[in-house]
XYZ file of C-alpha atoms in Angstrom:
779
model
C 40.297 24.578 52.080
C 42.653 21.729 52.925
C 39.802 19.884 54.562
C 37.700 20.245 51.432
C 40.534 18.975 49.230
C 40.812 15.824 51.341
C 37.209 14.877 50.652
C 36.524 11.951 48.370
C 34.999 12.531 44.946
C 31.627 11.190 46.099
C 31.715 13.473 49.141
C 32.457 16.430 46.889
C 29.482 15.504 44.690
C 27.195 15.530 47.690
C 28.703 18.681 49.252
C 28.334 20.592 45.999
C 24.729 19.370 45.673
C 25.371 17.704 42.326
C 22.497 15.147 42.746
C 20.060 17.883 43.730
C 20.930 20.188 40.846
C 21.103 17.421 38.246
C 17.822 16.005 39.539
C 16.201 19.417 39.258
C 17.609 19.871 35.737
C 16.320 16.486 34.601
C 12.920 16.899 36.292
C 12.313 20.371 34.880
C 13.586 19.243 31.483
C 11.267 16.240 31.459
C 8.318 18.411 32.460
C 9.119 20.811 29.646
C 9.423 17.839 27.262
C 5.911 16.686 28.180
C 4.606 20.231 27.724
C 6.167 20.435 24.253
C 4.866 16.985 23.343
C 1.304 17.219 24.614
C 0.552 20.926 24.276
C 2.792 22.702 21.767
C 3.052 19.971 19.117
C -0.431 18.576 19.638
C -2.127 21.950 19.820
C -0.308 23.782 17.044
C 0.520 20.931 14.688
C 4.287 21.538 14.851
C 6.577 18.924 13.301
C 7.244 16.001 15.681
C 10.968 16.322 14.907
C 11.155 19.267 17.318
C 10.379 17.032 20.286
C 13.169 14.676 19.178
C 15.565 17.609 18.833
C 14.633 18.943 22.263
C 15.070 15.517 23.868
C 18.497 15.103 22.260
C 19.732 18.592 23.252
C 18.341 18.274 26.788
C 20.198 15.016 27.414
C 23.411 15.964 25.584
C 23.787 19.118 27.726
C 23.806 17.086 30.953
C 27.669 16.972 31.084
C 27.811 20.785 30.767
C 25.381 21.159 33.664
C 27.448 18.709 35.713
C 30.715 20.616 35.105
C 29.038 23.961 35.741
C 27.680 22.841 39.110
C 30.732 20.834 40.130
C 33.192 23.692 39.672
C 30.815 26.558 40.259
C 29.195 25.482 43.502
C 32.050 26.435 45.856
C 33.135 29.706 47.521
C 35.992 30.301 45.089
C 34.162 28.976 42.059
C 34.927 32.088 40.019
C 38.658 31.764 40.750
C 38.600 28.124 39.723
C 37.065 29.045 36.378
C 39.731 31.726 35.868
C 42.594 29.369 36.762
C 41.187 26.295 35.026
C 40.134 27.297 31.555
C 39.034 23.828 30.442
C 35.684 23.752 32.349
C 34.579 26.930 30.595
C 35.759 25.640 27.206
C 34.119 22.285 27.875
C 30.778 23.916 28.690
C 30.880 26.185 25.635
C 31.923 23.296 23.366
C 29.217 21.031 24.824
C 26.551 23.680 24.202
C 27.682 24.382 20.622
C 28.016 20.709 19.705
C 24.749 19.808 21.432
C 22.759 22.517 19.699
C 24.403 21.813 16.354
C 23.879 18.072 16.546
C 20.300 18.454 17.734
C 19.347 20.889 15.009
C 21.210 19.377 12.080
C 21.711 15.668 12.748
C 18.101 15.093 13.748
C 16.596 16.306 10.547
C 14.220 15.244 7.831
C 10.634 15.628 6.800
C 9.285 12.648 8.790
C 7.860 11.218 5.551
C 5.407 14.094 5.180
C 5.140 16.620 2.418
C 5.752 20.300 3.136
C 2.395 21.194 1.628
C 0.810 24.094 3.494
C -2.860 24.537 4.286
C -4.608 25.893 1.204
C -7.910 27.399 0.219
C -8.393 25.900 -3.233
C -10.949 25.939 -6.027
C -12.051 22.574 -7.426
C -14.517 21.433 -10.057
C -16.974 18.713 -9.023
C -18.373 15.900 -11.196
C -21.087 18.237 -12.527
C -18.628 20.925 -13.576
C -19.433 23.304 -10.705
C -16.639 25.206 -8.980
C -16.272 24.409 -5.291
C -14.049 26.211 -2.806
C -12.427 24.017 -0.193
C -9.840 24.062 2.550
C -7.151 21.393 2.299
C -5.225 21.456 5.584
C -1.545 20.836 6.099
C -1.079 17.139 6.880
C 0.399 17.957 10.275
C -2.903 19.545 11.261
C -4.883 16.406 10.439
C -6.481 14.616 13.405
C -7.826 11.066 13.268
C -10.166 9.830 15.982
C -11.674 6.440 16.822
C -15.169 7.243 18.109
C -16.351 4.274 20.114
C -19.969 3.597 20.924
C -21.104 5.676 23.891
C -21.619 3.435 26.917
C -25.211 3.257 28.159
C -25.285 3.736 31.959
C -29.047 4.275 32.175
C -29.724 0.597 33.042
C -32.273 0.660 30.226
C -31.020 -1.697 27.497
C -33.604 -0.251 25.119
C -31.353 2.815 24.849
C -28.274 0.903 23.659
C -29.003 2.104 20.128
C -28.416 5.644 21.337
C -24.783 4.901 22.171
C -24.226 3.896 18.542
C -26.211 6.890 17.303
C -24.141 9.330 19.362
C -20.903 7.915 17.962
C -22.255 8.133 14.407
C -23.586 11.675 14.763
C -20.402 12.897 16.414
C -18.495 11.364 13.485
C -20.521 13.388 10.964
C -20.303 16.438 13.212
C -16.521 16.427 13.572
C -15.868 15.632 9.914
C -17.432 18.926 8.920
C -13.935 20.279 9.455
C -11.516 19.024 6.784
C -8.667 18.219 9.169
C -10.748 15.601 11.003
C -10.815 11.985 9.827
C -13.057 9.976 12.112
C -13.950 6.290 12.501
C -17.349 5.563 14.050
C -18.324 2.306 15.745
C -19.508 1.032 12.331
C -16.159 1.679 10.673
C -14.328 0.109 13.621
C -16.371 -3.118 13.415
C -13.672 -5.168 11.594
C -11.264 -4.414 14.431
C -13.894 -5.482 16.977
C -14.106 -8.860 15.257
C -10.325 -9.301 15.115
C -10.107 -8.420 18.811
C -12.838 -10.901 19.730
C -15.136 -8.135 20.985
C -18.896 -8.381 20.252
C -20.152 -5.738 17.836
C -21.903 -2.693 19.271
C -20.602 -2.998 22.790
C -18.416 -0.589 24.744
C -15.073 -2.381 25.317
C -12.694 -1.526 28.146
C -10.131 1.201 27.666
C -7.284 -1.244 27.001
C -9.147 -2.850 24.111
C -10.207 0.576 22.855
C -6.633 1.798 22.768
C -5.522 -1.377 20.983
C -8.253 -0.933 18.360
C -7.329 2.743 17.972
C -3.691 1.747 17.398
C -4.610 -0.990 14.918
C -6.870 1.393 13.005
C -4.111 4.072 12.996
C -6.093 6.727 14.850
C -4.298 9.503 16.756
C -7.041 9.760 19.380
C -9.914 7.734 20.749
C -12.948 8.450 22.900
C -14.471 6.715 25.881
C -17.783 8.413 26.603
C -20.825 7.276 28.585
C -24.294 8.710 29.027
C -26.922 8.738 31.747
C -30.497 9.983 31.778
C -32.227 11.480 34.808
C -35.662 13.121 34.625
C -35.316 13.595 30.878
C -31.865 15.199 31.164
C -28.877 13.527 29.498
C -25.417 13.674 31.006
C -22.473 12.784 28.784
C -19.103 12.247 30.447
C -15.804 10.744 29.426
C -12.424 11.452 27.903
C -10.638 12.045 24.650
C -7.382 10.083 24.819
C -4.188 10.348 22.835
C -3.568 6.872 21.458
C 0.227 6.823 21.605
C 0.440 7.421 25.364
C -3.101 6.661 26.566
C -3.199 10.147 28.089
C -6.459 12.045 28.463
C -6.269 15.343 26.596
C -9.871 16.362 27.252
C -12.388 15.724 30.020
C -15.866 15.677 28.509
C -18.830 16.636 30.653
C -22.014 17.850 28.976
C -25.570 17.972 30.305
C -28.593 18.748 28.140
C -32.141 17.557 27.554
C -31.510 17.809 23.796
C -29.095 15.133 22.553
C -28.322 17.126 19.405
C -27.291 20.215 21.351
C -25.255 17.994 23.661
C -23.377 16.569 20.677
C -22.710 20.052 19.356
C -21.208 20.932 22.730
C -18.997 17.819 22.697
C -17.931 18.651 19.148
C -16.988 22.188 20.165
C -15.004 20.922 23.146
C -13.010 18.590 20.902
C -12.450 21.347 18.352
C -11.242 23.655 21.096
C -8.982 20.973 22.556
C -7.133 19.589 19.523
C -8.127 21.556 16.431
C -5.812 24.192 15.007
C -6.121 27.406 13.064
C -5.725 27.117 9.309
C -3.314 30.043 9.004
C -4.677 31.045 5.608
C -4.643 34.714 4.722
C -7.747 34.952 2.607
C -10.359 37.663 2.976
C -13.176 35.185 2.258
C -12.001 32.576 4.750
C -14.032 33.796 7.707
C -17.312 33.402 5.828
C -16.181 30.198 4.151
C -15.202 28.548 7.435
C -18.724 28.907 8.859
C -19.934 26.264 6.400
C -18.261 23.597 8.514
C -20.454 23.998 11.566
C -23.928 22.720 10.795
C -25.703 21.578 13.966
C -25.977 17.845 14.653
C -29.739 18.042 14.158
C -29.180 19.045 10.497
C -26.857 16.167 9.600
C -29.121 13.099 9.697
C -32.452 14.015 11.266
C -33.775 16.172 14.082
C -36.425 13.555 14.873
C -35.148 11.253 17.639
C -37.504 8.418 16.707
C -36.446 8.622 13.051
C -32.828 8.567 14.205
C -33.560 5.415 16.201
C -34.987 3.612 13.163
C -32.080 4.763 10.977
C -29.447 3.550 13.452
C -31.258 0.265 14.059
C -31.350 -0.348 10.306
C -27.573 0.121 10.156
C -27.001 -2.113 13.187
C -29.131 -4.788 11.508
C -26.952 -4.656 8.394
C -23.704 -5.040 10.323
C -24.996 -7.848 12.525
C -26.670 -9.759 9.702
C -25.895 -8.534 6.157
C -28.541 -10.849 4.712
C -31.409 -9.314 6.774
C -32.161 -6.721 4.104
C -35.953 -6.848 4.442
C -35.656 -5.869 8.099
C -33.230 -3.083 7.173
C -35.593 -1.727 4.521
C -38.509 -1.792 6.963
C -36.567 0.176 9.593
C -35.317 2.651 6.991
C -38.795 3.292 5.630
C -40.107 3.937 9.150
C -37.416 6.586 9.521
C -38.409 8.177 6.200
C -42.079 8.274 7.238
C -41.088 10.230 10.338
C -38.651 12.499 8.473
C -39.135 12.623 4.676
C -36.021 14.839 4.364
C -33.596 12.327 5.910
C -30.953 11.867 3.203
C -29.054 9.156 5.079
C -32.293 7.197 5.573
C -32.869 7.127 1.807
C -29.265 5.990 1.362
C -29.796 3.151 3.828
C -32.885 1.878 2.003
C -31.328 2.390 -1.437
C -28.246 0.440 -0.409
C -30.423 -2.402 0.894
C -32.371 -2.586 -2.365
C -29.047 -2.716 -4.199
C -28.060 -5.637 -1.964
C -31.247 -7.409 -2.997
C -30.480 -6.751 -6.632
C -33.481 -4.436 -7.096
C -31.779 -1.813 -9.231
C -34.931 0.167 -10.013
C -35.886 0.768 -6.374
C -32.266 1.315 -5.414
C -31.815 4.115 -7.954
C -35.098 5.692 -6.857
C -34.017 5.951 -3.216
C -30.474 6.989 -4.090
C -31.830 9.882 -6.156
C -33.720 11.085 -3.088
C -30.632 10.615 -0.925
C -28.706 12.894 -3.278
C -31.560 15.411 -3.519
C -32.125 15.763 0.226
C -28.412 15.630 0.943
C -27.481 18.546 -1.299
C -27.171 20.896 1.690
C -25.047 18.488 3.723
C -21.248 18.715 3.998
C -19.483 17.458 0.860
C -18.046 14.471 2.670
C -21.534 13.168 3.480
C -22.651 13.595 -0.147
C -19.904 11.400 -1.534
C -21.112 7.829 -0.949
C -24.704 8.239 -2.252
C -23.315 9.708 -5.481
C -20.647 7.031 -5.780
C -23.218 4.254 -5.474
C -25.653 6.031 -7.807
C -23.108 6.524 -10.604
C -21.897 2.930 -10.204
C -25.422 1.559 -10.600
C -25.977 3.793 -13.614
C -22.712 2.577 -15.185
C -21.809 6.264 -15.513
C -18.039 5.772 -15.471
C -17.235 9.323 -16.536
C -19.196 10.926 -13.686
C -17.845 8.366 -11.221
C -14.242 9.098 -12.172
C -14.775 12.853 -11.893
C -16.405 12.341 -8.490
C -13.507 10.207 -7.248
C -10.890 12.682 -8.480
C -12.814 15.542 -6.888
C -13.049 13.684 -3.590
C -9.344 12.796 -3.682
C -8.375 16.437 -4.143
C -10.850 17.593 -1.499
C -9.848 14.954 1.086
C -6.321 13.879 0.088
C -5.752 11.961 3.320
C -8.610 9.477 2.744
C -6.986 6.327 1.359
C -10.246 4.681 0.284
C -10.521 7.050 -2.673
C -7.022 6.186 -3.880
C -7.963 2.525 -3.673
C -11.089 3.072 -5.763
C -9.070 4.958 -8.392
C -6.235 2.441 -8.540
C -7.808 -0.024 -10.974
C -8.773 2.694 -13.449
C -5.331 4.301 -13.234
C -3.708 0.932 -13.900
C -5.955 0.180 -16.858
C -5.748 3.536 -18.603
C -2.336 4.765 -17.519
C -0.312 1.643 -16.904
C 1.806 0.576 -13.975
C 3.749 3.829 -13.689
C 0.580 5.876 -13.301
C -0.681 3.440 -10.672
C 2.591 3.702 -8.763
C 2.462 7.501 -8.991
C -1.044 7.432 -7.496
C 0.133 5.304 -4.576
C 3.171 7.523 -4.098
C 0.796 10.476 -3.858
C -1.155 8.590 -1.207
C 2.055 7.876 0.713
C 3.115 11.523 0.571
C -0.300 12.505 1.906
C 0.200 10.477 5.058
C -1.261 7.132 3.974
C 2.099 5.434 4.451
C 0.989 2.042 5.673
C -1.710 1.342 3.095
C 0.139 3.193 0.342
C 3.343 1.192 0.837
C 1.285 -1.990 0.952
C -0.330 -1.219 -2.408
C 3.022 -0.211 -3.897
C 4.371 -3.584 -2.802
C 1.435 -5.362 -4.469
C 1.860 -3.413 -7.717
C 5.586 -4.142 -7.837
C 5.054 -7.793 -6.970
C 2.385 -8.316 -9.625
C 4.757 -6.847 -12.226
C 7.662 -9.086 -11.178
C 9.647 -6.142 -9.788
C 10.800 -8.328 -6.928
C 13.667 -6.123 -5.745
C 11.416 -3.054 -5.587
C 8.673 -5.091 -3.927
C 11.086 -6.272 -1.267
C 12.241 -2.686 -0.747
C 8.668 -1.497 -0.183
C 7.977 -4.431 2.132
C 11.166 -3.807 4.102
C 10.171 -0.149 4.483
C 6.664 -1.154 5.546
C 8.085 -3.548 8.141
C 10.532 -0.946 9.422
C 7.886 1.738 9.857
C 5.162 -0.603 11.142
C 6.983 -3.413 12.969
C 3.838 -4.421 14.845
C 2.104 -5.487 11.601
C 1.938 -9.274 11.910
C 0.706 -9.541 8.312
C 4.108 -8.417 7.031
C 5.596 -11.848 7.700
C 3.002 -13.420 5.427
C 3.800 -10.861 2.732
C 7.351 -12.196 2.619
C 5.817 -15.602 1.875
C 4.002 -13.980 -1.072
C 7.304 -12.553 -2.283
C 8.890 -15.999 -2.339
C 5.809 -17.604 -3.858
C 5.703 -15.196 -6.804
C 9.315 -16.073 -7.565
C 8.503 -19.782 -7.570
C 10.396 -20.340 -4.311
C 7.730 -22.582 -2.855
C 9.950 -24.170 -0.211
C 10.950 -20.801 1.276
C 7.352 -19.551 1.210
C 6.068 -22.696 2.891
C 8.753 -22.475 5.593
C 7.417 -19.052 6.596
C 3.819 -20.273 6.584
C 4.582 -23.385 8.639
C 6.281 -21.197 11.228
C 3.231 -18.930 11.326
C 1.007 -22.005 11.601
C 2.874 -23.082 14.732
C 2.091 -19.684 16.265
C -1.536 -19.627 15.123
C -2.693 -23.173 14.230
C -6.357 -22.213 13.776
C -5.743 -19.351 11.358
C -7.892 -20.178 8.332
C -5.917 -17.943 5.985
C -2.618 -19.657 6.823
C -4.136 -23.131 6.413
C -5.559 -22.242 3.002
C -2.276 -20.742 1.868
C -0.279 -23.827 2.851
C -2.804 -25.935 0.938
C -2.432 -23.632 -2.061
C 1.362 -24.000 -2.045
C 0.977 -27.781 -1.961
C -1.518 -27.620 -4.827
C 0.617 -25.507 -7.162
C 3.596 -27.717 -6.253
C 1.503 -30.621 -7.607
C 0.926 -32.181 -4.165
C -2.801 -32.361 -4.861
C -3.609 -34.992 -2.234
C -1.990 -33.058 0.628
C -3.689 -29.831 -0.438
C -7.160 -31.363 -0.626
C -6.724 -33.194 2.691
C -5.790 -29.959 4.442
C -8.828 -28.157 2.994
C -11.211 -30.994 3.931
C -9.759 -31.123 7.443
C -10.097 -27.356 7.831
C -13.692 -27.437 6.600
C -14.617 -30.226 9.025
C -13.076 -28.306 11.945
C -14.347 -24.832 11.001
C -16.019 -23.091 13.925
C -17.524 -20.124 12.091
C -19.535 -19.486 8.960
C -16.768 -17.258 7.574
C -14.172 -20.016 7.971
C -16.458 -22.577 6.336
C -17.036 -20.287 3.358
C -13.297 -19.675 2.992
C -12.541 -23.391 2.812
C -15.431 -23.944 0.405
C -14.016 -21.296 -1.943
C -10.717 -23.159 -2.000
C -12.470 -26.458 -2.578
C -14.485 -25.405 -5.621
C -11.477 -23.521 -6.987
C -9.368 -26.680 -6.899
C -12.178 -28.726 -8.460
C -12.249 -26.216 -11.322
C -8.472 -26.373 -11.771
C -8.734 -30.163 -12.019
C -11.443 -29.955 -14.683
C -14.135 -31.415 -12.412
C -16.831 -29.073 -13.671
C -19.897 -30.881 -12.371
C -18.349 -31.147 -8.900
C -17.271 -27.483 -8.919
C -20.761 -26.279 -9.886
C -22.258 -28.364 -7.077
C -19.797 -26.922 -4.571
C -20.583 -23.372 -5.718
C -24.293 -24.074 -5.230
C -23.603 -25.297 -1.676
C -21.447 -22.236 -1.075
C -24.128 -19.809 -2.242
C -26.820 -21.434 -0.098
C -24.577 -20.918 2.918
C -23.245 -17.484 1.912
C -26.666 -15.818 1.661
C -26.983 -16.325 5.426
C -24.102 -13.890 5.814
C -24.159 -11.645 2.743
C -26.720 -9.855 0.558
C -27.722 -12.049 -2.363
C -26.362 -9.571 -4.917
C -22.899 -9.812 -3.338
C -23.039 -13.604 -3.530
C -24.056 -13.499 -7.184
C -21.358 -10.960 -8.085
C -18.653 -12.995 -6.380
C -19.438 -16.132 -8.375
C -20.992 -15.286 -11.728
C -17.697 -15.251 -13.664
C -16.705 -18.584 -12.092
C -20.026 -20.221 -12.926
C -20.156 -18.938 -16.494
C -16.548 -19.990 -17.084
C -17.344 -23.500 -15.855
C -20.334 -23.748 -18.195
C -18.271 -22.340 -21.077
C -15.518 -24.898 -20.414
C -17.882 -27.758 -21.266
C -19.694 -25.895 -24.059
C -22.947 -25.703 -22.072
C -24.081 -22.252 -23.193
C -27.597 -22.675 -21.823
C -26.025 -22.609 -18.353
C -24.291 -19.340 -19.247
C -27.586 -17.881 -20.474
C -29.274 -18.901 -17.221
C -26.677 -17.057 -15.127
C -27.002 -13.996 -17.387
C -30.775 -14.062 -17.032
C -30.478 -14.100 -13.227
C -28.093 -11.153 -13.302
C -30.328 -9.261 -15.720
C -33.288 -9.705 -13.383
C -31.383 -8.060 -10.560
C -29.529 -5.412 -12.573
C -31.164 -4.841 -15.972
C -29.068 -1.711 -16.651
C -25.907 -3.809 -16.459
C -26.998 -6.764 -18.596
C -24.873 -5.721 -21.600
C -21.828 -5.343 -19.358
C -22.256 -8.865 -18.024
C -22.842 -10.409 -21.453
C -19.891 -8.640 -23.094
C -17.601 -9.446 -20.176
C -18.522 -13.124 -20.260
C -17.880 -13.304 -24.005
C -14.514 -11.578 -23.589
C -13.708 -14.247 -21.006
C -14.623 -16.923 -23.576
C -12.224 -15.363 -26.119
C -9.361 -15.537 -23.622
C -9.962 -19.227 -22.965
C -10.885 -20.258 -26.490
C -14.404 -21.265 -25.448
C -17.620 -20.737 -27.468
C -19.307 -17.329 -27.248
C -22.894 -16.621 -26.269
C -24.435 -15.588 -29.576
C -22.097 -15.123 -32.526
C -19.167 -12.845 -33.303
C -21.435 -10.110 -34.670
C -23.160 -9.867 -31.267
C -19.821 -9.334 -29.575
C -18.826 -6.599 -32.031
C -21.696 -4.458 -30.703
C -19.988 -4.360 -27.300
C -17.568 -1.605 -28.289
C -20.246 1.078 -28.351
C -22.573 -0.384 -25.722
C -19.957 -1.178 -23.064
C -16.252 -0.685 -23.748
C -16.263 2.991 -24.796
C -17.784 4.050 -21.490
C -14.972 2.333 -19.555
C -12.105 4.406 -20.935
C -9.387 4.180 -23.593
C -7.832 1.061 -22.100
C -11.028 -0.909 -22.582
C -11.421 0.388 -26.138
C -7.934 -0.927 -26.937
C -8.836 -4.212 -25.276
C -11.918 -4.532 -27.462
C -9.907 -3.764 -30.614
C -7.396 -6.454 -29.654
C -10.112 -9.050 -28.957
C -11.887 -8.175 -32.230
C -8.663 -8.655 -34.193
C -8.140 -11.969 -32.397
C -11.511 -13.481 -33.327
C -10.882 -12.230 -36.877
C -7.487 -14.013 -36.724
C -5.565 -10.821 -37.500
C -2.790 -11.598 -35.018
C -0.325 -8.995 -36.253
C -2.967 -6.342 -35.548
C -3.392 -7.842 -32.069
C 0.313 -7.308 -31.432
C 0.128 -3.747 -32.746
C -2.712 -2.848 -30.376
C -1.027 -4.630 -27.466
C 2.325 -2.901 -27.878
C 1.057 0.581 -28.781
C -1.693 0.997 -26.200
C -1.136 3.629 -23.523
C -2.961 1.334 -21.103
C -1.478 -1.651 -19.325
C -3.220 -4.285 -21.450
C -1.123 -7.078 -19.991
C -2.506 -6.248 -16.552
C -6.013 -5.702 -17.899
C -6.058 -9.056 -19.688
C -4.413 -10.885 -16.830
C -4.219 -14.298 -18.521
C -0.653 -14.934 -19.647
C -1.658 -17.949 -21.751
C -3.814 -15.667 -23.928
C -1.053 -13.092 -24.371
C 1.430 -15.855 -25.229
C -1.069 -17.302 -27.703
C -1.231 -13.963 -29.545
C 2.545 -13.814 -29.926
C 2.742 -17.478 -30.895
C 0.093 -17.145 -33.601
C 1.703 -13.953 -34.894
C 4.939 -15.895 -35.420
C 6.881 -14.642 -32.403
C 7.364 -17.985 -30.645
C 10.405 -16.690 -28.771
C 8.351 -14.053 -26.929
C 5.543 -16.543 -26.366
C 7.979 -19.019 -24.802
C 9.486 -16.318 -22.619
C 6.063 -15.326 -21.287
C 4.957 -18.864 -20.482
C 8.276 -20.057 -19.035
C 8.242 -17.101 -16.656
C 4.679 -17.943 -15.693
C 5.196 -21.649 -14.997
C 8.484 -20.930 -13.192
C 6.403 -19.160 -10.551
C 4.139 -22.232 -10.309
C 0.473 -21.869 -11.141
C -2.916 -23.226 -10.142
C -4.206 -23.086 -13.721
C -3.172 -26.081 -15.881
C -3.920 -24.022 -18.995
C -0.559 -22.309 -18.486
C 1.260 -25.647 -18.702
C -0.899 -26.679 -21.660
C -0.130 -23.468 -23.551
C 3.610 -23.929 -22.984
C 3.345 -27.512 -24.223
C 1.515 -26.310 -27.365
C 4.158 -23.654 -28.087
C 6.944 -26.237 -27.689
C 5.197 -28.847 -29.833
C 7.211 -28.159 -32.987
C 10.363 -26.906 -31.290
C 11.088 -29.471 -28.587
C 8.766 -32.453 -28.293
C 10.493 -33.751 -25.180
C 9.946 -30.488 -23.331
C 6.437 -30.246 -24.737
C 5.605 -33.700 -23.369
C 7.015 -32.727 -19.956
C 4.586 -29.839 -19.596
C 1.748 -31.831 -21.142
C 2.246 -34.513 -18.482
C 1.885 -31.852 -15.791
C -1.337 -30.697 -17.462
C -2.686 -34.239 -17.572
C -1.721 -34.661 -13.918
C -4.041 -31.788 -13.076
C -6.783 -33.218 -15.300
C -6.462 -36.890 -14.321
C -10.062 -36.941 -13.047
C -11.497 -34.193 -15.247
C -14.950 -34.423 -16.823
C -14.765 -36.025 -20.256
C -16.373 -33.007 -21.970
C -13.943 -30.502 -20.413
C -12.550 -28.572 -23.395
C -8.952 -28.174 -22.053
C -8.826 -31.956 -21.493
C -9.859 -32.514 -25.110
C -7.088 -30.127 -26.246
C -4.540 -31.906 -24.057
C -5.559 -35.324 -25.399
C -5.307 -34.030 -28.967
C -1.801 -32.699 -28.294
C -0.834 -36.007 -26.672
C -1.946 -37.817 -29.806
C 0.043 -35.490 -32.071
C 3.195 -35.851 -29.980
C 2.880 -39.637 -30.169
C 2.846 -39.626 -33.964
């Protein structure tokens, strides 16, 4: 005993096997931690907080284990515990405090609602009741399905790798807890990562893309073909730790049966039970397991043409004739292929052939009626949009949102309508719903944008801070802080951020254009235009060239150089149709072109643009004409036709768009009738956010000014110019409001307007108004 007491502390540690026991404790504990993390939580959808609690308790109990071993591992250990009470009390206290702290300090809902899995009844856009399972968010699985790698040494089969990814996407998404991204949906991330489209990148790039696209899992699967037999092998990886959770190995001569087997393996590996006690659930659940051969086509050659048509679109969006040809070949081989009709109908829409587009979309809907609801959504969405059937479209979007509450795209599509008809608060509530349903990144981003656009700068900063905290790897967040400063008129602070980002990424087109924009709105026109010209001359891609050209014609418009702007738009369109479907190019520019023609009173130019649009989309001609005339009312430009033509728009266009648009029409009608007090009544009593719907602050200020409320008009315009603006009409409107109240201030803002318009075309209507005001102020 004496000899033992003379040992040093380190010797006692070794003699009592402290390192061995602690090592065993830590090793076993870590193994159990991995089991909880990768099996229990992953498999059964248990809250991630339990792994944090376990980790905390496991580590915090280490001192108790040390004391237990140190005093207990000796011949008279029991006597020591009886004589020395403190080790026992220490161990008990450590256990109580550790368990208590782990269970109660590490708490929360990890930003997820407590909504349980439900079997619900919904009503679709046609008024039919539909039963659906909406899973608990913690059971949701998102997967990045990369193109299957072709190991056959036959490049002609590369299409099959894309087809397998696409079919497996449709196959997995038959279950409502699966949200899958195919190689088509991942294409933007390929481009940002510098990876050629429709190739199989290495696992490091795949994991990076999976992380960027916010997918929980990703696949790396290859296929071989020997004597007509296909062998599919690979892994399903967990994105956060790059760990394989499933080894995939399937052999079959039938690719559709092989995909069904892969689907079942993935379901077995990471899917979870719904835990719904409903007597009809067993029969209901079987609807989610259609075979792969029933989802697109069972004809392999038809599948090849369908996939090749889609690949064509993604590689060259302007090659619509080739896409249509491939799609029609697929339809000839399988006249029941719903997705093939959708492909052709979408291509005709891109060409502006509304009649043919609607014809093929009708067939896509007809032949897709037996497909899973998720696959029926897009054909209907496009069909109702082309028909201008806003009521059916809204019902469809609401139905889809309730059926698949974790799909953010639907929230995004609903956002504009919510804002228009329900105001800012309804829009924020929609985004909050998206956030609560797991769409935290995109939901917080949209909340930030809503708050920023409504000058709620403190709230916007709060949302941005939260976004940055939860997603620190988002490089775009730094640029969003520049937006926050810019909207407050703090140009210097915004530019400081952008210049720092430029030093890190000098060839980033977006950053270059934004610095130029800040110079432009800060009245440094020469610097802004030089930067844009330099960027355009150094552009290395078609996309970059088009971006700089958009800035260039936008600045020409702001400076009243109408002829130059129209020429630049023509050059832009000739280049853009090499990259985009012609209908997209026309849609992106028709309001700009008509506004330019209106600004010089050249209504025949407006009619020409309308005629082109009507040729492509005859069903939407009234929408275009009414929208262009509403635009003319905002700016004080001449209308196409007379006022009586515009008054017909209420029934033909505005009523179908919802109550907000009806109020907007009533306001515009009162304005052209010069009943400004009625304008104010409609504006202030509408349940819709008319300020957001109108958008142009100079028009809103003009209403208040003409109704006699110059104070409110001044407040609106001073707030607008304080933020800086690209549109000189804001400065001109402020100068007009100040004309009779403060000529000195009026002249100050008029001089800014004339600075913008120093080289404007002589027939530019705002220049004429500015010159007239200058003459009045000089009297």
